[in-house]
Coordinates of N, CA and C and ligand atoms in Angstrom, one line a residue:
X5 N 87.1 72.3 67.5 CA 86.9 73.7 67.1 C 85.5 73.9 66.6
X6 N 85.0 75.1 66.9 CA 83.7 75.5 66.4 C 83.7 76.8 65.6
X7 N 82.8 76.9 64.7 CA 82.6 78.2 64.0 C 81.3 78.8 64.5
X8 N 81.3 79.9 65.2 CA 80.1 80.5 65.7 C 79.7 81.6 64.7
X9 N 78.5 81.5 64.2 CA 78.0 82.5 63.3 C 76.8 83.2 64.0
X10 N 76.9 84.5 64.1 CA 75.8 85.2 64.8 C 75.2 86.3 63.9
X11 N 73.9 86.4 63.8 CA 73.3 87.5 63.1 C 72.7 88.4 64.1
X12 N 73.2 89.7 64.1 CA 72.7 90.6 65.1 C 72.3 91.9 64.5
X13 N 71.6 92.7 65.3 CA 71.2 94.1 64.9 C 72.5 94.9 64.7
X14 N 72.5 95.7 63.6 CA 73.7 96.5 63.4 C 74.0 97.5 64.6
X15 N 73.0 98.0 65.2 CA 73.3 98.9 66.3 C 73.8 98.2 67.6
X16 N 73.9 96.9 67.5 CA 74.5 96.2 68.7 C 75.9 95.7 68.5
X17 N 76.5 96.0 67.3 CA 77.8 95.5 67.0 C 78.9 96.0 68.0
X18 N 78.8 97.3 68.3 CA 79.9 97.8 69.2 C 79.8 97.1 70.6
X19 N 78.6 97.0 71.1 CA 78.4 96.3 72.4 C 78.8 94.9 72.4
X20 N 78.5 94.2 71.3 CA 78.9 92.8 71.2 C 80.5 92.7 71.1
X21 N 81.1 93.6 70.4 CA 82.5 93.6 70.3 C 83.2 93.8 71.7
X22 N 82.6 94.8 72.4 CA 83.2 95.1 73.8 C 83.1 93.8 74.6
X23 N 81.9 93.1 74.6 CA 81.7 91.9 75.4 C 82.7 90.8 75.0
X24 N 82.9 90.7 73.7 CA 83.8 89.7 73.2 C 85.3 90.0 73.6
X25 N 85.7 91.2 73.6 CA 87.0 91.6 74.0 C 87.2 91.3 75.5
X26 N 86.2 91.5 76.3 CA 86.3 91.2 77.7 C 86.6 89.7 77.9
X27 N 86.1 88.9 77.0 CA 86.4 87.4 77.1 C 87.6 87.0 76.4
X28 N 88.4 88.0 75.9 CA 89.6 87.7 75.1 C 89.3 87.0 73.8
X29 N 88.2 87.3 73.3 CA 87.9 86.9 71.9 C 88.1 88.1 71.0
X30 N 89.3 88.0 70.3 CA 89.7 89.2 69.6 C 89.8 89.0 68.1
X31 N 89.4 87.8 67.6 CA 89.5 87.5 66.2 C 88.1 87.3 65.6
X32 N 87.6 88.3 64.9 CA 86.3 88.2 64.4 C 86.2 88.7 62.9
X33 N 85.2 88.1 62.2 CA 84.8 88.7 60.9 C 83.4 89.2 61.0
X34 N 83.2 90.4 60.4 CA 81.9 91.0 60.4 C 81.5 91.3 59.0
X35 N 80.3 91.0 58.6 CA 79.8 91.4 57.3 C 78.4 92.0 57.4
X36 N 78.1 92.9 56.5 CA 76.8 93.5 56.4 C 76.0 92.6 55.5
X37 N 74.8 92.1 56.0 CA 74.0 91.2 55.3 C 72.5 91.6 55.3
X38 N 71.7 91.0 54.5 CA 70.3 91.2 54.6 C 69.6 90.0 55.1
X39 N 68.5 90.1 55.9 CA 67.8 88.9 56.3 C 66.5 89.3 57.0
X40 N 65.8 88.2 57.2 CA 64.6 88.4 58.1 C 64.4 87.1 58.9
X41 N 63.8 87.2 60.0 CA 63.5 86.0 60.8 C 62.0 85.6 60.6
X42 N 61.4 85.0 61.6 CA 60.1 84.4 61.4 C 59.0 85.4 61.3
X43 N 59.2 86.7 61.6 CA 58.2 87.7 61.4 C 58.3 88.2 59.9
X44 N 59.2 87.6 59.1 CA 59.4 88.0 57.7 C 59.7 89.5 57.6
X45 N 60.3 90.0 58.6 CA 60.7 91.4 58.5 C 59.6 92.5 58.7
X46 N 58.4 92.0 58.8 CA 57.3 93.0 58.7 C 57.1 93.7 60.1
X47 N 57.0 93.0 61.2 CA 56.8 93.7 62.4 C 58.0 94.3 63.0
X48 N 59.2 94.0 62.4 CA 60.4 94.4 63.0 C 61.0 95.7 62.4
X49 N 60.3 96.2 61.4 CA 60.9 97.3 60.6 C 61.2 98.5 61.5
X50 N 60.5 98.7 62.6 CA 60.7 99.9 63.4 C 62.1 99.8 64.0
X51 N 62.7 98.6 64.1 CA 64.1 98.5 64.7 C 65.2 98.8 63.8
X52 N 64.9 98.7 62.5 CA 66.0 98.8 61.6 C 65.7 99.5 60.3
X53 N 66.6 99.6 59.4 CA 66.4 100.2 58.1 C 66.0 99.1 57.1
X54 N 64.8 99.4 56.5 CA 64.3 98.4 55.5 C 65.2 98.6 54.3
X55 N 65.7 97.5 53.7 CA 66.6 97.7 52.6 C 65.9 97.3 51.3
X56 N 65.4 96.1 51.2 CA 64.8 95.7 49.9 C 63.7 94.7 50.2
X57 N 62.5 95.0 49.8 CA 61.4 94.2 50.1 C 61.2 94.1 51.6
X58 N 61.2 92.9 52.2 CA 61.1 92.8 53.6 C 62.4 92.3 54.2
X59 N 63.5 92.5 53.5 CA 64.8 92.2 54.1 C 65.4 93.4 54.8
X60 N 65.9 93.1 56.0 CA 66.5 94.2 56.8 C 68.0 94.0 57.0
X61 N 68.6 95.2 57.2 CA 70.1 95.2 57.4 C 70.4 94.5 58.7
X62 N 71.4 93.5 58.6 CA 71.9 92.8 59.8 C 73.4 92.8 59.7
X63 N 74.0 92.4 60.8 CA 75.4 92.1 60.8 C 75.6 90.6 61.1
X64 N 76.4 90.0 60.3 CA 76.8 88.6 60.4 C 78.2 88.6 61.0
X65 N 78.4 87.9 62.2 CA 79.7 87.7 62.8 C 80.1 86.3 62.6
X66 N 81.3 86.1 62.3 CA 81.9 84.7 62.2 C 83.1 84.7 63.2
X67 N 83.0 83.8 64.1 CA 84.1 83.7 65.1 C 84.5 82.2 65.2
X68 N 85.7 81.9 64.9 CA 86.2 80.5 65.0 C 87.0 80.4 66.3
X69 N 86.6 79.4 67.2 CA 87.2 79.3 68.5 C 87.5 77.8 68.9
X70 N 88.4 77.7 69.8 CA 88.6 76.4 70.4 C 87.5 76.1 71.4
X71 N 87.3 74.8 71.8 CA 86.1 74.4 72.5 C 85.9 75.2 73.8
X72 N 87.0 75.6 74.5 CA 86.9 76.3 75.8 C 86.4 77.7 75.6
X73 N 86.4 78.2 74.4 CA 85.9 79.6 74.2 C 84.5 79.6 73.6
X74 N 83.9 78.4 73.4 CA 82.5 78.4 72.8 C 81.5 79.1 73.8
X75 N 81.4 78.7 75.0 CA 80.4 79.2 75.9 C 80.7 80.7 76.2
X76 N 81.9 81.1 76.5 CA 82.2 82.5 76.7 C 81.8 83.4 75.5
X77 N 82.0 82.9 74.3 CA 81.7 83.6 73.1 C 80.2 83.8 72.9
X78 N 79.5 82.7 73.1 CA 78.0 82.7 73.0 C 77.5 83.7 74.0
X79 N 78.0 83.6 75.3 CA 77.4 84.5 76.3 C 77.7 85.9 76.1
X80 N 78.9 86.2 75.5 CA 79.3 87.6 75.2 C 78.4 88.1 74.1
X81 N 78.1 87.3 73.1 CA 77.2 87.8 72.0 C 75.8 88.1 72.6
X82 N 75.3 87.2 73.4 CA 74.0 87.4 74.0 C 74.0 88.7 74.9
X83 N 75.0 88.8 75.7 CA 75.1 90.0 76.6 C 75.1 91.3 75.8
X84 N 75.8 91.3 74.7 CA 75.9 92.5 73.9 C 74.7 92.8 73.0
X85 N 74.0 91.7 72.6 CA 73.0 91.9 71.5 C 71.6 91.9 72.0
X86 N 71.4 91.4 73.2 CA 70.0 91.1 73.7 C 69.3 92.4 74.2
X87 N 68.1 92.6 73.7 CA 67.2 93.7 74.3 C 65.9 93.0 74.8
X88 N 65.6 91.8 74.3 CA 64.3 91.2 74.7 C 63.3 91.4 73.6
X89 N 63.5 92.2 72.6 CA 62.6 92.5 71.6 C 62.8 91.5 70.4
X90 N 61.8 91.4 69.6 CA 61.9 90.5 68.4 C 63.0 91.1 67.6
X91 N 63.7 90.2 66.9 CA 64.8 90.6 66.0 C 66.1 90.7 66.6
X92 N 66.3 90.3 67.9 CA 67.6 90.4 68.6 C 68.7 89.6 67.9
X93 N 68.3 88.6 67.2 CA 69.3 87.9 66.4 C 69.3 86.4 66.7
X94 N 70.3 85.7 66.1 CA 70.4 84.3 66.3 C 71.9 83.9 66.2
X95 N 72.2 82.8 66.9 CA 73.5 82.3 67.0 C 73.5 80.8 66.5
X96 N 74.4 80.5 65.5 CA 74.5 79.2 65.0 C 75.9 78.7 65.4
X97 N 76.0 77.5 65.8 CA 77.3 76.9 66.2 C 77.6 75.7 65.3
X98 N 78.7 75.7 64.6 CA 79.0 74.7 63.6 C 80.3 74.0 64.0
X99 N 80.4 72.7 63.8 CA 81.7 72.0 64.0 C 82.7 72.6 62.9
X100 N 83.9 72.8 63.3 CA 84.9 73.3 62.4 C 86.1 72.3 62.4
X101 N 86.2 71.6 61.3 CA 87.3 70.6 61.2 C 88.7 71.1 61.1
X102 N 88.9 72.3 60.5 CA 90.3 72.7 60.3 C 90.4 74.2 60.2
X103 N 91.6 74.7 60.6 CA 91.9 76.1 60.5 C 93.4 76.2 60.1
X104 N 93.8 77.0 59.2 CA 95.2 77.2 58.8 C 95.6 78.6 58.8
X105 N 96.6 79.0 59.5 CA 97.2 80.3 59.4 C 98.1 80.4 58.2
X106 N 97.7 81.1 57.2 CA 98.5 81.1 55.9 C 99.9 81.5 56.1
X107 N 100.2 82.5 56.9 CA 101.5 83.0 57.1 C 102.5 82.0 57.6
X108 N 102.1 81.2 58.5 CA 103.0 80.3 59.2 C 102.8 78.8 58.9
X109 N 101.7 78.5 58.3 CA 101.4 77.1 58.1 C 100.8 76.4 59.3
X110 N 100.7 77.1 60.4 CA 100.1 76.5 61.6 C 98.7 76.0 61.3
X111 N 98.3 75.0 62.0 CA 97.0 74.4 61.8 C 96.3 74.2 63.2
X112 N 95.0 74.0 63.0 CA 94.2 73.6 64.2 C 94.1 74.6 65.3
X113 N 94.0 74.1 66.5 CA 93.8 75.0 67.7 C 94.9 76.0 67.9
X114 N 96.1 75.8 67.4 CA 97.2 76.8 67.5 C 96.9 77.9 66.5
X115 N 96.4 77.6 65.3 CA 96.2 78.6 64.3 C 95.0 79.5 64.6
X116 N 94.1 79.0 65.4 CA 92.8 79.6 65.5 C 92.8 80.9 66.2
X117 N 93.7 81.0 67.2 CA 93.8 82.2 68.0 C 95.2 82.8 67.9
Ligands
LIG460 N1 66.7 79.8 60.6 C1 67.4 80.8 60.1 N2 68.1 80.6 59.0 C2 68.8 81.6 58.5 N3 68.9 82.8 59.0 C3 68.2 83.1 60.1 C4 67.4 82.1 60.7 N4 66.8 82.6 61.8 C5 67.2 83.9 61.9 N5 68.0 84.2 60.8 C6 68.7 85.4 60.6 O1 68.8 86.1 61.8 C7 68.2 87.4 61.8 C8 67.6 87.7 63.1 O2 66.6 86.7 63.4 P1 65.5 87.0 64.5 O3 66.2 87.5 65.7 O4 64.5 87.9 63.8 O5 65.0 85.5 64.7 P2 63.5 85.0 65.0 O6 63.5 83.5 64.9 O7 62.5 85.8 64.1 O8 63.3 85.4 66.5 P3 62.5 86.6 67.1 O9 61.1 86.1 67.3 O10 63.1 86.9 68.4 O11 62.6 87.8 66.2 C9 67.2 87.3 60.6 O12 67.0 88.6 60.1 C10 67.9 86.4 59.7 O13 68.9 87.1 58.9
LIG461 MG1 62.4 87.8 64.2

């Protein structure tokens, strides 16, 4: 199992969600966060709302998937979020040792989806 964390532009959330649903990735967590990349937020301000100092509003997605969904999930995020401009975002892929569905006690790959 992997945990895919993506930081994307807020105005790309709907498109990313649509692309994820096309790949039958239906379980996601989204948070509003602040961040900047290597431009330190300076040259990217035209794309977003400046929040505090040089930190810009971003959306953080967390998606836990079985191995066969890793590539489709990454591709869907890229398809929905990419414009080619700076600040399009970044995807981090982490190993995920365990997942537990609280209601049923199911674990691992069964619990994840
Ligand atoms: N190495 C990192 N560690 C933590 N967060 C990061 C990292 N890189 C990017 N981020 C987060 O992702 C957001 C989007 O990053 P961004 O797309 O600007 O990356 P970049 O490396 O600056 O690439 P680009 O040159 O395309 O802008 C940042 O605002 C920040 O919140
Ligand atoms: Mg950047």
